[in-house]
């Protein structure tokens, strides 16, 4: 072979080696890339018609390329925006779940309270007439405080309910004894006998248990929906690191620079990039799953013993029943109060006309039940909670599976069935590196994303703490404890109705606090703190005062 032939072949072979893999004369045109680049809304002035040398590229392979420096910069920003949108769209389900269910539950709860208040008002106006209207603020205040508690107010439910029954006793006591004049001090003394005399029967005790447990569960549940909504909204708005942006550009748009705009990333390649970019989000998953589990437990309580609908719907009938009990026991209650608080002064103007309690009884009539609204917001609690539970279960593991959900999108990757004809970060070929595990610490050897595992994302850590706090609240609500009043959780006494003086035997001051064992239902874990609490601000009394009153009563 002549020497000049070898001299020609060698340079030609060098040129062929320098061309991209699989390149031919047609592949060196950037026409297809120009079309795809323009479809993104970019100016075609940035892009060459033919491949150029790629020494200027900072992210993509520095080989013959269709990308200029300006193109690489713009496509890098585009990859960042598309990633942010992908995360937001992929987490759309979990975000809308919490937003819509929070709105529906809140609407239901508020309407339920409004219906209960309206039902009670309508019924008591018909049943008790002017007597109720003259004392309606006692009942209005009850619902005002219940609403204030639900909306996050600093309301101690047990004390508030004790106060309601004490105020009702004061008003009722005056009505059943119209022949007497009672001073404010005397009425305060009367209120101290609410627990001991059980003037309203067992209704206050039962209602207090039902209302406190149901309201604690309902309020905590809606707070949980709020926290879930806020965490999901915040976490779905990602701020990719510089290392992540480089990896995204290399995965999504370096195929453009290589003249392969239609070739999509390999599925496993996408997973490693997403696991590196979303490493901190994956670390949220453990606490998120515990939060979801706690939400599901409280939801079961709402369906069962802590059902707020079954408590609030008949509350008017229960309070009416208590009032009827007070009427039936009015003579005994009055006698014991007179004995303990002293004989009241007569009311001269009313002594002759209204001295007989029987006149009062004719004004109060038992309530005849009639059909009342049993649902609110166009649904029932059972249907609402069942729907929320189903959606909550679907949102478990949402953050650790985010990379898999994104990479499963056919608009993002070539899919698992096309492992040979996909972009592997360098060329159109199979992706060989192994897939990383989830979480920040497992990205130390991530081949695609430079992840600093020594610096956890502080923003994500804040969300983890928010979930942890809410999970503890939910666990307390599941057990019937209000986390806002933990100082009363270890108190144990009767359940709002004390032992009183039975068979002419009065307890001593010490026995008054300790002799009656707490009434405990093993299923409901009923513990009432009213008698054991050393101070009761809303009832403006103390154990010392009560003890002194009992000493007078039993003389």
CSV table of N, CA, C and O in Angstrom, one decimal, residues 141-142 145 148 154-168 170 187-188 191-192 194 485 530 533-542:
chain,number,residue,atom,x,y,z
A,141,UNK,N,-73.9,31.5,76.3
A,141,UNK,CA,-72.5,31.5,76.7
A,141,UNK,C,-71.9,30.1,76.6
A,141,UNK,O,-70.7,29.9,76.3
A,142,UNK,N,-72.7,29.0,76.8
A,142,UNK,CA,-72.2,27.6,76.7
A,142,UNK,C,-71.7,27.4,75.3
A,142,UNK,O,-70.6,26.9,75.0
A,145,UNK,N,-68.6,29.4,74.3
A,145,UNK,CA,-67.3,28.8,74.8
A,145,UNK,C,-67.0,27.6,74.0
A,145,UNK,O,-65.8,27.3,73.8
A,148,UNK,N,-65.5,28.8,70.9
A,148,UNK,CA,-64.2,29.4,71.1
A,148,UNK,C,-63.1,28.3,71.3
A,148,UNK,O,-62.0,28.4,70.9
A,154,UNK,N,-58.3,29.3,74.5
A,154,UNK,CA,-57.8,28.7,75.7
A,154,UNK,C,-58.9,28.5,76.7
A,154,UNK,O,-59.1,29.2,77.6
A,155,UNK,N,-59.7,27.5,76.4
A,155,UNK,CA,-60.9,27.1,77.2
A,155,UNK,C,-60.7,25.8,77.8
A,155,UNK,O,-60.4,24.8,77.1
A,156,UNK,N,-60.8,25.7,79.1
A,156,UNK,CA,-60.8,24.4,79.8
A,156,UNK,C,-62.2,23.9,79.8
A,156,UNK,O,-63.1,24.4,80.5
A,157,UNK,N,-62.4,22.8,79.0
A,157,UNK,CA,-63.8,22.3,78.8
A,157,UNK,C,-64.5,21.9,80.1
A,157,UNK,O,-65.6,22.2,80.4
A,158,UNK,N,-63.7,21.2,81.0
A,158,UNK,CA,-64.3,20.7,82.2
A,158,UNK,C,-64.8,21.9,83.1
A,158,UNK,O,-65.9,21.9,83.6
A,159,UNK,N,-63.9,22.9,83.3
A,159,UNK,CA,-64.3,24.0,84.1
A,159,UNK,C,-65.4,24.8,83.5
A,159,UNK,O,-66.3,25.3,84.2
A,160,UNK,N,-65.4,24.9,82.2
A,160,UNK,CA,-66.5,25.7,81.5
A,160,UNK,C,-67.8,25.0,81.7
A,160,UNK,O,-68.8,25.7,81.9
A,161,UNK,N,-67.8,23.7,81.6
A,161,UNK,CA,-69.1,22.9,81.8
A,161,UNK,C,-69.5,23.0,83.2
A,161,UNK,O,-70.7,23.1,83.5
A,162,UNK,N,-68.6,22.9,84.1
A,162,UNK,CA,-68.9,23.0,85.6
A,162,UNK,C,-69.5,24.4,85.8
A,162,UNK,O,-70.5,24.5,86.6
A,163,UNK,N,-69.0,25.4,85.2
A,163,UNK,CA,-69.5,26.8,85.4
A,163,UNK,C,-70.9,26.9,84.8
A,163,UNK,O,-71.8,27.5,85.4
A,164,UNK,N,-71.2,26.2,83.7
A,164,UNK,CA,-72.5,26.2,83.1
A,164,UNK,C,-73.5,25.7,84.0
A,164,UNK,O,-74.6,26.3,84.3
A,165,UNK,N,-73.3,24.5,84.6
A,165,UNK,CA,-74.2,23.9,85.5
A,165,UNK,C,-74.4,24.7,86.8
A,165,UNK,O,-75.5,24.7,87.3
A,166,UNK,N,-73.3,25.3,87.3
A,166,UNK,CA,-73.4,26.1,88.5
A,166,UNK,C,-74.3,27.3,88.2
A,166,UNK,O,-75.1,27.7,89.0
A,167,UNK,N,-74.1,28.0,87.1
A,167,UNK,CA,-74.9,29.2,86.7
A,167,UNK,C,-76.4,28.7,86.5
A,167,UNK,O,-77.3,29.5,86.9
A,168,UNK,N,-76.6,27.6,85.9
A,168,UNK,CA,-77.9,27.1,85.7
A,168,UNK,C,-78.6,26.8,87.0
A,168,UNK,O,-79.8,27.1,87.2
A,170,UNK,N,-78.0,28.3,89.8
A,170,UNK,CA,-78.3,29.6,90.5
A,170,UNK,C,-79.7,30.1,89.9
A,170,UNK,O,-80.5,30.6,90.7
A,187,UNK,N,-76.1,33.4,96.2
A,187,UNK,CA,-76.1,32.6,95.0
A,187,UNK,C,-74.8,31.9,94.7
A,187,UNK,O,-74.7,30.8,94.2
A,188,UNK,N,-73.7,32.6,95.1
A,188,UNK,CA,-72.4,32.0,95.0
A,188,UNK,C,-72.3,30.8,95.9
A,188,UNK,O,-71.7,29.7,95.5
A,191,UNK,N,-74.1,27.9,94.2
A,191,UNK,CA,-73.3,27.2,93.1
A,191,UNK,C,-72.4,26.2,93.6
A,191,UNK,O,-72.0,25.3,92.9
A,192,UNK,N,-71.9,26.3,94.8
A,192,UNK,CA,-70.9,25.4,95.4
A,192,UNK,C,-71.5,24.0,95.6
A,192,UNK,O,-70.8,23.1,95.9
A,194,UNK,N,-73.4,22.4,93.4
A,194,UNK,CA,-73.8,21.7,92.2
A,194,UNK,C,-73.3,20.3,92.2
A,194,UNK,O,-74.0,19.4,91.8
A,485,UNK,N,-54.2,21.4,78.4
A,485,UNK,CA,-54.5,21.4,79.9
A,485,UNK,C,-53.9,20.2,80.5
A,485,UNK,O,-54.5,19.5,81.3
A,530,UNK,N,-63.1,17.7,88.7
A,530,UNK,CA,-63.7,18.8,89.3
A,530,UNK,C,-63.6,18.9,90.8
A,530,UNK,O,-63.3,19.9,91.4
A,533,UNK,N,-59.7,19.3,92.1
A,533,UNK,CA,-58.9,20.4,91.7
A,533,UNK,C,-58.9,21.5,92.9
A,533,UNK,O,-59.9,21.8,93.4
A,534,UNK,N,-57.7,21.9,93.3
A,534,UNK,CA,-57.6,22.8,94.5
A,534,UNK,C,-58.2,24.2,94.2
A,534,UNK,O,-58.5,25.0,95.1
A,535,UNK,N,-58.2,24.6,92.9
A,535,UNK,CA,-58.8,25.9,92.6
A,535,UNK,C,-59.7,25.7,91.4
A,535,UNK,O,-59.5,25.0,90.5
A,536,UNK,N,-60.9,26.5,91.4
A,536,UNK,CA,-61.8,26.4,90.3
A,536,UNK,C,-62.2,27.8,90.0
A,536,UNK,O,-63.2,28.4,90.5
A,537,UNK,N,-61.4,28.5,89.1
A,537,UNK,CA,-61.6,29.9,88.9
A,537,UNK,C,-63.0,30.3,88.4
A,537,UNK,O,-63.6,31.3,88.8
A,538,UNK,N,-63.5,29.5,87.5
A,538,UNK,CA,-64.8,29.8,86.9
A,538,UNK,C,-65.9,29.6,87.8
A,538,UNK,O,-67.0,30.3,87.7
A,539,UNK,N,-65.8,28.8,88.8
A,539,UNK,CA,-66.8,28.6,89.8
A,539,UNK,C,-66.6,29.4,91.1
A,539,UNK,O,-67.3,29.4,92.0
A,540,UNK,N,-65.4,30.1,91.0
A,540,UNK,CA,-65.1,31.1,92.1
A,540,UNK,C,-65.2,30.5,93.5
A,540,UNK,O,-65.8,31.1,94.4
A,541,UNK,N,-64.8,29.3,93.7
A,541,UNK,CA,-64.9,28.6,95.0
A,541,UNK,C,-63.6,28.0,95.3
A,541,UNK,O,-62.6,27.9,94.5
A,542,UNK,N,-63.4,27.4,96.5
A,542,UNK,CA,-62.3,26.7,96.9
A,542,UNK,C,-62.7,25.5,97.8
A,542,UNK,O,-63.8,25.5,98.3
